[in-house]
Amino acid sequence: MSNSTPKHIAIAGAGLLGRLLAWQLLRANIRVTLFEAGSFNPTNQDIRAAAFTAAGMIAPLSEAVVSDVNVYRMGQFALKQWPQWLGQLQQPAPSLFFQNGSLVVAHPQDVSELEQFERELQFVIPECNTYHRVNQRQIQQLEPDLQPNFSQGLFLAEEGHLNNRELLAALMREIQALGGRLHEHMPVSVGPHTIVSEHSEEMFDLVIDCRGLGAKNQQPQLRGVRGETLHVETKEIHLQRPVRLMHPRYQLYIVPNPDNRFIIGATQIESEDRSPITLQSSLELGSALYTLSPAFAEARIFETETNLRPAYMDNLPRIKIETGLITANGLFRHGYLLAPAVVENVLSHIFTKPEKIFNEILHQ
Ligand SMILES: Cc1cc2nc3c(=O)[nH]c(=O)nc-3n(C[C@H](O)[C@H](O)[C@H](O)COP(=O)(O)OP(=O)(O)OC[C@H]3O[C@@H](n4cnc5c(N)ncnc54)[C@H](O)[C@@H]3O)c2cc1C
């Protein structure tokens, strides 16, 4: 640590970026105070970080199709960085990272959607060689519990997923064990060196703003993009990896979690409405799920959730460095995919490391 490295850093927002940064800074022996508007262990009755609603997919190829090649490159970095980070956890935690690839399928009548997905993939990443087409037999070998009439698919071998809620809990345990100073139920506004809450104004060597959409009052260019998820539980189906279903009206994903649980999502709506999932969305998600395998009919829905993804106009992340204040935001639908690049970039600024990862992309 050089003499100019800040000794006491405040972080506003304990979602994905806030927890990761707090943890990494504490590991580097920096004093950290973390301010969170909600609870550090929120239930689904609370308004909580988008990080809790996310499905946890680390899907550089699938996401490149709806974004650009830089998202793919940062996603490839994430696939290496997550296992390294998870290896640094000191407290016991369940399995958090799985890298079994992902499978993209379409019903026979929608095969043109699958073909278009592949064309877009080749357009965005012409050099890509980490996926291959799979036929009916190979799909059944990969996921025997899917219904057997999927005749074509794509297997994206390098993709992975995180058990994200367990990860967020594990990060909080690490932060506590490393002596982070914690303030929950304390919404704050930020300025250079300054955190302002309802009751006080505190000064720090550096403030990092990780408030996601909560920063909108100070960054009006941020917008929220609504997403809805269904959480189901069934012992009838076992999936090894996330499966995406291509459909003319929506692209459904289903992500397996431990304990026979699955997260299903599809929606991306230009709205900042956080009200509960609509009947139409739940019917579409449920019926698409049923077409993946009729055995899902008996699955129990134990949670539905709605949240807003924090995004800038171009749907790409940004880091802004000012004296006494760093702002990191705009992770949109790629939070877990892009957080390693964003966090490592912020850390390299704080520790004035010569090489700044993805500097030219993250600081436009
Ligand atoms: C339905 C859905 C599915 C998703 N699926 C995936 C996926 O599969 N893979 C993927 O990579 N990404 C996914 N994402 C995206 C991912 O969740 C976000 O990109 C990521 O959570 C953004 O991280 P963040 O730390 O910037 O914000 P958040 O995780 O939203 O955290 C912000 C935190 O700041 C706190 N806060 C707000 N205002 C204040 C304030 N004034 N003072 C103090 N604290 C404050 C909030 O309470 C919150 O805890 C998904 C998102 C949604 C909604």
Coordinates of C-alpha atoms and ligand atoms in Angstrom, one line a residue:
M1 CA 0.0 0.0 0.0
S2 CA 1.5 3.4 -0.9
N3 CA 1.3 6.5 1.3
S4 CA -1.3 8.0 -1.0
T5 CA -3.7 4.9 -0.7
P6 CA -6.8 6.0 1.2
K7 CA -6.9 4.6 4.8
H8 CA -10.7 4.8 5.4
I9 CA -13.2 4.3 2.6
A10 CA -17.0 4.7 2.7
I11 CA -19.1 2.6 0.4
A12 CA -22.7 3.6 -0.3
G13 CA -24.9 0.6 -1.3
A14 CA -24.4 -3.0 -0.2
G15 CA -25.7 -4.7 -3.4
L16 CA -23.3 -6.6 -5.6
L17 CA -20.6 -4.0 -6.3
G18 CA -20.7 -2.6 -2.7
R19 CA -20.2 -6.0 -1.1
L20 CA -17.5 -7.1 -3.5
L21 CA -15.5 -3.8 -3.1
A22 CA -16.0 -3.7 0.7
W23 CA -14.7 -7.3 0.9
Q24 CA -11.6 -6.8 -1.3
L25 CA -10.7 -3.5 0.4
L26 CA -10.9 -5.0 3.9
R27 CA -8.7 -7.9 2.7
A28 CA -6.2 -5.3 1.7
N29 CA -6.3 -3.9 5.3
I30 CA -8.2 -0.7 4.4
R31 CA -10.9 0.5 6.9
V32 CA -14.3 0.3 5.3
T33 CA -17.7 1.7 6.4
L34 CA -20.6 0.3 4.4
F35 CA -24.0 2.2 4.2
E36 CA -27.1 0.4 3.0
A37 CA -30.5 1.9 2.6
G38 CA -32.3 -1.4 3.3
S39 CA -31.3 -4.5 5.3
F40 CA -28.0 -6.4 4.9
N41 CA -30.1 -9.6 5.0
P42 CA -33.3 -8.6 3.2
T43 CA -36.3 -10.9 2.8
N44 CA -38.5 -10.9 -0.3
Q45 CA -40.9 -8.6 1.5
D46 CA -38.2 -5.9 1.4
I47 CA -37.2 -3.6 -1.5
R48 CA -33.8 -5.1 -2.1
A49 CA -30.8 -4.9 -4.4
A50 CA -31.2 -6.1 -7.9
A51 CA -28.4 -8.5 -7.0
F52 CA -30.9 -10.5 -4.9
T53 CA -33.3 -10.8 -7.8
A54 CA -30.7 -11.8 -10.4
A55 CA -30.5 -15.3 -11.7
G56 CA -26.7 -15.3 -11.4
M57 CA -25.9 -16.4 -14.9
I58 CA -22.3 -15.8 -16.1
A59 CA -23.1 -16.0 -19.8
P60 CA -20.7 -14.0 -21.9
L61 CA -21.9 -15.5 -25.2
S62 CA -25.6 -15.3 -24.6
E63 CA -25.3 -11.7 -23.3
A64 CA -23.0 -10.6 -26.2
V65 CA -25.9 -11.3 -28.5
V66 CA -27.9 -8.6 -26.8
S67 CA -25.0 -6.2 -26.2
D68 CA -21.6 -6.0 -27.7
V69 CA -18.1 -7.6 -27.9
N70 CA -16.8 -5.7 -24.8
V71 CA -19.5 -7.3 -22.7
Y72 CA -18.2 -10.7 -24.0
R73 CA -14.6 -9.8 -23.2
M74 CA -15.4 -8.6 -19.7
G75 CA -17.6 -11.8 -19.3
Q76 CA -14.6 -14.0 -20.2
F77 CA -12.6 -12.2 -17.5
A78 CA -15.4 -12.9 -15.1
L79 CA -15.2 -16.7 -15.8
K80 CA -11.6 -16.6 -14.6
Q81 CA -12.1 -14.1 -11.7
W82 CA -15.0 -15.6 -9.9
P83 CA -13.3 -18.9 -9.0
Q84 CA -10.2 -17.0 -7.9
W85 CA -12.3 -14.7 -5.7
L86 CA -14.3 -17.6 -4.2
G87 CA -11.1 -19.3 -3.3
Q88 CA -10.3 -16.3 -1.0
L89 CA -13.4 -16.8 1.1
Q90 CA -12.4 -17.6 4.7
Q91 CA -15.8 -18.5 6.2
P92 CA -17.5 -21.8 5.3
A93 CA -19.9 -21.4 2.4
P94 CA -21.9 -23.8 0.2
S95 CA -21.0 -24.4 -3.5
L96 CA -21.3 -21.0 -5.2
F97 CA -20.0 -21.3 -8.7
F98 CA -20.9 -23.9 -11.4
Q99 CA -19.4 -24.0 -14.9
N100 CA -21.3 -26.7 -16.8
G101 CA -22.0 -24.5 -19.9
S102 CA -25.5 -23.5 -20.9
L103 CA -27.9 -24.9 -23.4
V104 CA -30.0 -22.9 -25.9
V105 CA -33.0 -24.7 -27.4
A106 CA -36.1 -23.9 -29.5
H107 CA -39.2 -25.9 -30.3
P108 CA -39.3 -27.2 -33.9
Q109 CA -41.7 -24.4 -35.0
D110 CA -39.3 -21.7 -33.6
V111 CA -36.0 -23.0 -35.0
S112 CA -35.6 -19.8 -37.0
E113 CA -35.2 -18.0 -33.6
L114 CA -32.3 -20.3 -32.8
E115 CA -30.7 -19.8 -36.2
Q116 CA -31.0 -16.0 -35.7
F117 CA -29.4 -16.3 -32.3
E118 CA -26.4 -18.1 -33.8
R119 CA -26.1 -15.6 -36.7
E120 CA -26.0 -12.8 -34.1
L121 CA -23.4 -14.6 -32.1
Q122 CA -21.2 -15.0 -35.1
F123 CA -21.7 -11.4 -36.0
V124 CA -20.7 -10.0 -32.6
I125 CA -17.9 -12.5 -32.0
P126 CA -16.7 -13.9 -35.4
E127 CA -13.7 -15.7 -33.8
C128 CA -15.9 -17.5 -31.2
N129 CA -15.2 -21.3 -31.1
T130 CA -16.6 -22.2 -27.6
Y131 CA -20.0 -23.2 -28.7
H132 CA -21.3 -26.0 -30.9
R133 CA -24.6 -27.1 -32.4
V134 CA -26.2 -30.1 -30.7
N135 CA -28.8 -32.5 -32.1
Q136 CA -31.8 -34.3 -30.4
R137 CA -29.6 -37.1 -29.0
Q138 CA -26.9 -34.7 -27.7
I139 CA -29.6 -32.5 -26.0
Q140 CA -31.0 -35.5 -24.3
Q141 CA -27.5 -36.6 -23.1
L142 CA -26.8 -33.1 -21.7
E143 CA -30.2 -32.7 -20.1
P144 CA -32.2 -36.0 -20.0
D145 CA -35.1 -34.4 -18.1
L146 CA -36.0 -31.9 -21.0
Q147 CA -38.9 -33.1 -23.1
P148 CA -37.5 -35.1 -26.1
N149 CA -38.7 -33.1 -29.1
F150 CA -36.0 -30.5 -29.1
S151 CA -34.3 -31.4 -32.3
Q152 CA -31.6 -28.6 -32.4
G153 CA -29.8 -26.5 -29.9
L154 CA -26.6 -24.8 -29.1
F155 CA -24.3 -25.8 -26.3
L156 CA -22.2 -22.8 -25.0
A157 CA -19.6 -24.8 -23.2
E158 CA -17.8 -22.1 -21.2
E159 CA -20.8 -20.4 -19.5
G160 CA -21.5 -20.7 -15.8
H161 CA -23.8 -19.6 -13.0
L162 CA -23.5 -18.5 -9.4
N163 CA -25.7 -19.3 -6.5
N164 CA -26.1 -15.6 -6.1
R165 CA -28.1 -15.2 -2.9
E166 CA -25.7 -17.6 -1.0
L167 CA -22.9 -15.6 -2.5
L168 CA -24.3 -12.3 -1.2
A169 CA -24.7 -13.8 2.3
A170 CA -21.2 -15.2 2.2
L171 CA -19.8 -11.8 1.3
M172 CA -21.6 -10.2 4.2
R173 CA -20.1 -12.8 6.6
E174 CA -16.6 -12.1 5.2
I175 CA -17.1 -8.3 5.6
Q176 CA -18.2 -8.8 9.2
A177 CA -15.4 -11.1 10.0
L178 CA -12.9 -8.7 8.6
G179 CA -14.2 -5.9 10.8
G180 CA -16.2 -3.8 8.3
R181 CA -18.2 -1.0 9.9
L182 CA -21.8 -1.5 9.0
H183 CA -24.8 0.8 8.8
E184 CA -28.1 -0.7 7.5
H185 CA -31.5 1.0 7.0
M186 CA -29.5 4.2 6.4
P187 CA -30.1 5.8 2.9
V188 CA -27.3 8.2 2.1
S189 CA -26.3 10.7 -0.5
V190 CA -22.7 11.1 -1.6
G191 CA -20.2 13.7 -2.4
P192 CA -16.4 13.9 -2.7
H193 CA -15.0 12.5 0.7
T194 CA -18.6 12.9 2.1
I195 CA -21.5 10.7 3.1
V196 CA -24.7 12.5 4.2
S197 CA -27.4 10.6 6.0
E198 CA -30.6 11.9 7.7
H199 CA -28.7 12.5 10.9
S200 CA -25.1 13.2 10.1
E201 CA -22.4 14.1 7.6
E202 CA -19.2 12.1 7.8
M203 CA -15.9 12.6 6.0
F204 CA -13.7 9.8 4.6
D205 CA -10.5 9.6 2.6
L206 CA -12.6 8.3 -0.3
V207 CA -16.3 7.5 -1.0
I208 CA -17.4 4.8 -3.5
D209 CA -20.9 5.2 -4.8
C210 CA -22.4 1.7 -5.5
R211 CA -26.1 2.6 -5.0
G212 CA -27.3 1.1 -8.3
L213 CA -30.6 2.7 -9.2
G214 CA -30.7 4.4 -5.8
A215 CA -28.2 6.9 -7.2
K216 CA -30.7 8.2 -9.6
N217 CA -31.5 11.4 -7.6
Q218 CA -27.8 12.4 -8.1
Q219 CA -27.5 10.8 -11.6
P220 CA -30.7 11.5 -13.5
Q221 CA -29.3 9.7 -16.6
L222 CA -29.7 6.3 -14.9
R223 CA -32.9 4.3 -15.6
G224 CA -34.4 1.2 -14.2
V225 CA -35.3 -1.7 -16.5
R226 CA -37.9 -4.0 -15.0
G227 CA -37.4 -7.7 -14.7
E228 CA -39.6 -10.4 -13.2
T229 CA -38.7 -13.9 -12.0
L230 CA -40.5 -17.0 -10.8
H231 CA -38.9 -19.3 -8.3
V232 CA -40.1 -22.9 -8.4
E233 CA -39.2 -26.1 -6.5
T234 CA -39.6 -29.7 -7.8
K235 CA -37.9 -33.0 -7.3
E236 CA -39.2 -34.2 -10.7
I237 CA -36.6 -32.4 -12.8
H238 CA -32.8 -32.2 -12.6
L239 CA -30.9 -29.7 -14.7
Q240 CA -27.1 -29.4 -14.8
R241 CA -26.9 -26.0 -16.4
P242 CA -29.0 -22.9 -17.4
V243 CA -31.3 -23.5 -20.3
R244 CA -32.6 -20.8 -22.6
L245 CA -35.7 -21.3 -24.7
M246 CA -35.8 -19.2 -27.9
H247 CA -39.3 -18.0 -28.7
P248 CA -40.7 -15.4 -31.1
R249 CA -42.1 -13.2 -28.2
Y250 CA -39.7 -13.9 -25.3
Q251 CA -36.5 -15.7 -24.5
L252 CA -37.0 -17.7 -21.3
Y253 CA -34.1 -18.8 -19.1
I254 CA -34.2 -21.3 -16.3
V255 CA -31.3 -21.6 -13.9
P256 CA -30.9 -24.5 -11.6
N257 CA -30.1 -23.8 -7.9
P258 CA -29.4 -26.3 -5.1
D259 CA -32.2 -28.0 -3.2
N260 CA -34.3 -28.7 -6.4
R261 CA -35.0 -25.0 -6.9
F262 CA -35.1 -23.1 -10.2
I263 CA -35.2 -19.5 -11.2
I264 CA -37.2 -18.6 -14.3
G265 CA -37.1 -15.3 -16.0
A266 CA -37.5 -13.6 -19.4
T267 CA -38.9 -10.2 -19.1
Q268 CA -37.1 -6.9 -19.8
I269 CA -39.6 -4.1 -19.7
E270 CA -38.8 -0.4 -20.0
S271 CA -40.5 0.6 -16.8
E272 CA -39.5 1.7 -13.3
D273 CA -42.7 0.0 -11.9
R274 CA -41.7 -2.3 -9.0
S275 CA -45.1 -3.6 -8.4
P276 CA -45.6 -7.4 -8.4
I277 CA -45.4 -9.7 -11.4
T278 CA -48.3 -9.4 -13.9
L279 CA -50.7 -12.2 -14.7
Q280 CA -49.5 -12.1 -18.3
S281 CA -45.8 -12.5 -17.3
S282 CA -46.5 -15.3 -14.9
L283 CA -48.7 -17.2 -17.4
E284 CA -46.0 -16.8 -20.1
L285 CA -43.2 -17.8 -17.9
G286 CA -45.2 -20.8 -16.5
S287 CA -46.4 -22.0 -19.8
A288 CA -43.0 -21.7 -21.5
L289 CA -41.6 -23.6 -18.5
Y290 CA -44.2 -26.3 -18.9
T291 CA -43.2 -26.8 -22.6
L292 CA -39.6 -27.4 -21.6
S293 CA -40.8 -30.4 -19.7
P294 CA -44.4 -31.3 -18.6
A295 CA -42.9 -32.5 -15.3
F296 CA -42.7 -28.9 -14.3
A297 CA -46.5 -29.0 -14.0
E298 CA -46.2 -30.2 -10.4
A299 CA -43.5 -27.7 -9.4
R300 CA -44.4 -25.4 -6.5
I301 CA -44.1 -21.7 -7.0
F302 CA -42.5 -20.5 -3.8
E303 CA -41.6 -16.9 -4.8
T304 CA -42.2 -14.3 -7.5
E305 CA -40.0 -11.2 -7.6
T306 CA -39.8 -8.0 -9.5
N307 CA -36.8 -5.6 -9.6
L308 CA -35.2 -2.9 -11.6
R309 CA -31.8 -3.2 -13.4
P310 CA -29.7 -0.1 -13.1
A311 CA -28.8 1.1 -16.7
Y312 CA -27.4 4.0 -18.6
M313 CA -28.7 4.8 -22.1
D314 CA -26.2 2.5 -23.9
N315 CA -26.8 -0.3 -21.3
L316 CA -23.0 -0.4 -20.6
P317 CA -21.3 0.1 -17.2
R318 CA -19.4 3.2 -16.2
I319 CA -16.8 4.1 -13.7
K320 CA -16.3 7.8 -12.9
I321 CA -13.2 8.9 -10.9
E322 CA -13.2 12.2 -9.2
T323 CA -11.0 13.4 -6.3
G324 CA -12.5 11.8 -3.2
L325 CA -15.4 10.1 -5.1
I326 CA -15.6 7.0 -7.3
T327 CA -18.9 6.1 -8.9
A328 CA -19.5 2.6 -10.4
N329 CA -22.9 1.9 -11.9
G330 CA -25.0 0.8 -15.0
L331 CA -24.4 -2.9 -14.8
F332 CA -27.9 -3.4 -16.3
R333 CA -28.7 -7.1 -16.9
H334 CA -25.0 -8.2 -16.6
G335 CA -24.1 -7.5 -13.0
Y336 CA -22.5 -10.8 -12.1
L337 CA -21.0 -11.0 -15.6
L338 CA -19.4 -7.5 -15.4
A339 CA -18.7 -7.0 -11.7
P340 CA -15.2 -8.7 -11.8
A341 CA -14.0 -6.2 -14.5
V342 CA -15.6 -3.2 -12.8
V343 CA -14.4 -4.1 -9.3
E344 CA -10.8 -4.9 -10.4
N345 CA -10.7 -1.6 -12.4
V346 CA -11.9 0.4 -9.3
L347 CA -9.3 -1.4 -7.2
S348 CA -6.5 -0.7 -9.6
H349 CA -7.3 3.0 -9.4
I350 CA -7.3 2.9 -5.6
F351 CA -4.0 1.1 -5.4
T352 CA -2.6 3.0 -8.4
K353 CA -1.6 -0.2 -10.1
P354 CA 0.0 0.6 -13.5
E355 CA -2.3 -1.7 -15.6
K356 CA -6.0 -0.6 -15.4
I357 CA -8.2 -3.5 -16.5
F358 CA -10.7 -2.5 -19.3
N359 CA -9.8 1.1 -18.7
E360 CA -10.7 2.2 -22.2
I361 CA -14.2 0.5 -22.0
L362 CA -15.2 1.5 -18.5
H363 CA -14.2 5.2 -18.5
Q364 CA -15.9 6.6 -21.7
Ligands
LIG1 C1 -34.7 -10.1 -12.9 C2 -33.2 -9.8 -13.0 C3 -32.3 -10.9 -13.4 C4 -31.0 -10.6 -13.5 N1 -30.2 -11.7 -13.8 C5 -28.8 -11.5 -14.0 C6 -28.0 -12.6 -14.3 O1 -28.4 -13.7 -14.5 N2 -26.7 -12.4 -14.5 C7 -26.1 -11.1 -14.3 O2 -24.9 -11.0 -14.5 N3 -26.9 -10.1 -13.9 C8 -28.2 -10.2 -13.7 N4 -29.0 -9.2 -13.3 C9 -28.4 -7.9 -13.1 C10 -27.8 -7.6 -11.7 O3 -28.7 -8.0 -10.7 C11 -27.4 -6.1 -11.6 O4 -26.7 -5.7 -12.7 C12 -26.6 -5.9 -10.3 O5 -27.3 -6.3 -9.2 C13 -26.2 -4.4 -10.2 O6 -25.3 -4.3 -9.1 P1 -25.2 -3.0 -8.2 O7 -24.3 -3.3 -7.1 O8 -24.8 -1.9 -9.2 O9 -26.7 -2.6 -7.8 P2 -27.6 -3.4 -6.8 O10 -27.3 -4.9 -6.7 O11 -29.0 -3.0 -7.1 O12 -27.2 -2.8 -5.3 C14 -27.5 -1.4 -5.0 C15 -27.6 -1.3 -3.5 O13 -27.6 0.0 -3.1 C16 -28.5 0.2 -2.1 N5 -28.9 1.6 -2.1 C17 -29.8 2.3 -3.0 N6 -29.9 3.6 -2.6 C18 -29.1 3.8 -1.5 C19 -28.9 4.9 -0.7 N7 -29.4 6.1 -1.0 N8 -28.1 4.7 0.4 C20 -27.5 3.5 0.7 N9 -27.7 2.4 -0.1 C21 -28.5 2.5 -1.2 C22 -29.7 -0.7 -2.5 O14 -30.5 -1.0 -1.4 C23 -28.9 -1.9 -2.9 O15 -28.6 -2.8 -1.8 C24 -30.4 -9.4 -13.1 C25 -31.2 -8.4 -12.7 C26 -32.6 -8.6 -12.6 C27 -33.5 -7.5 -12.1

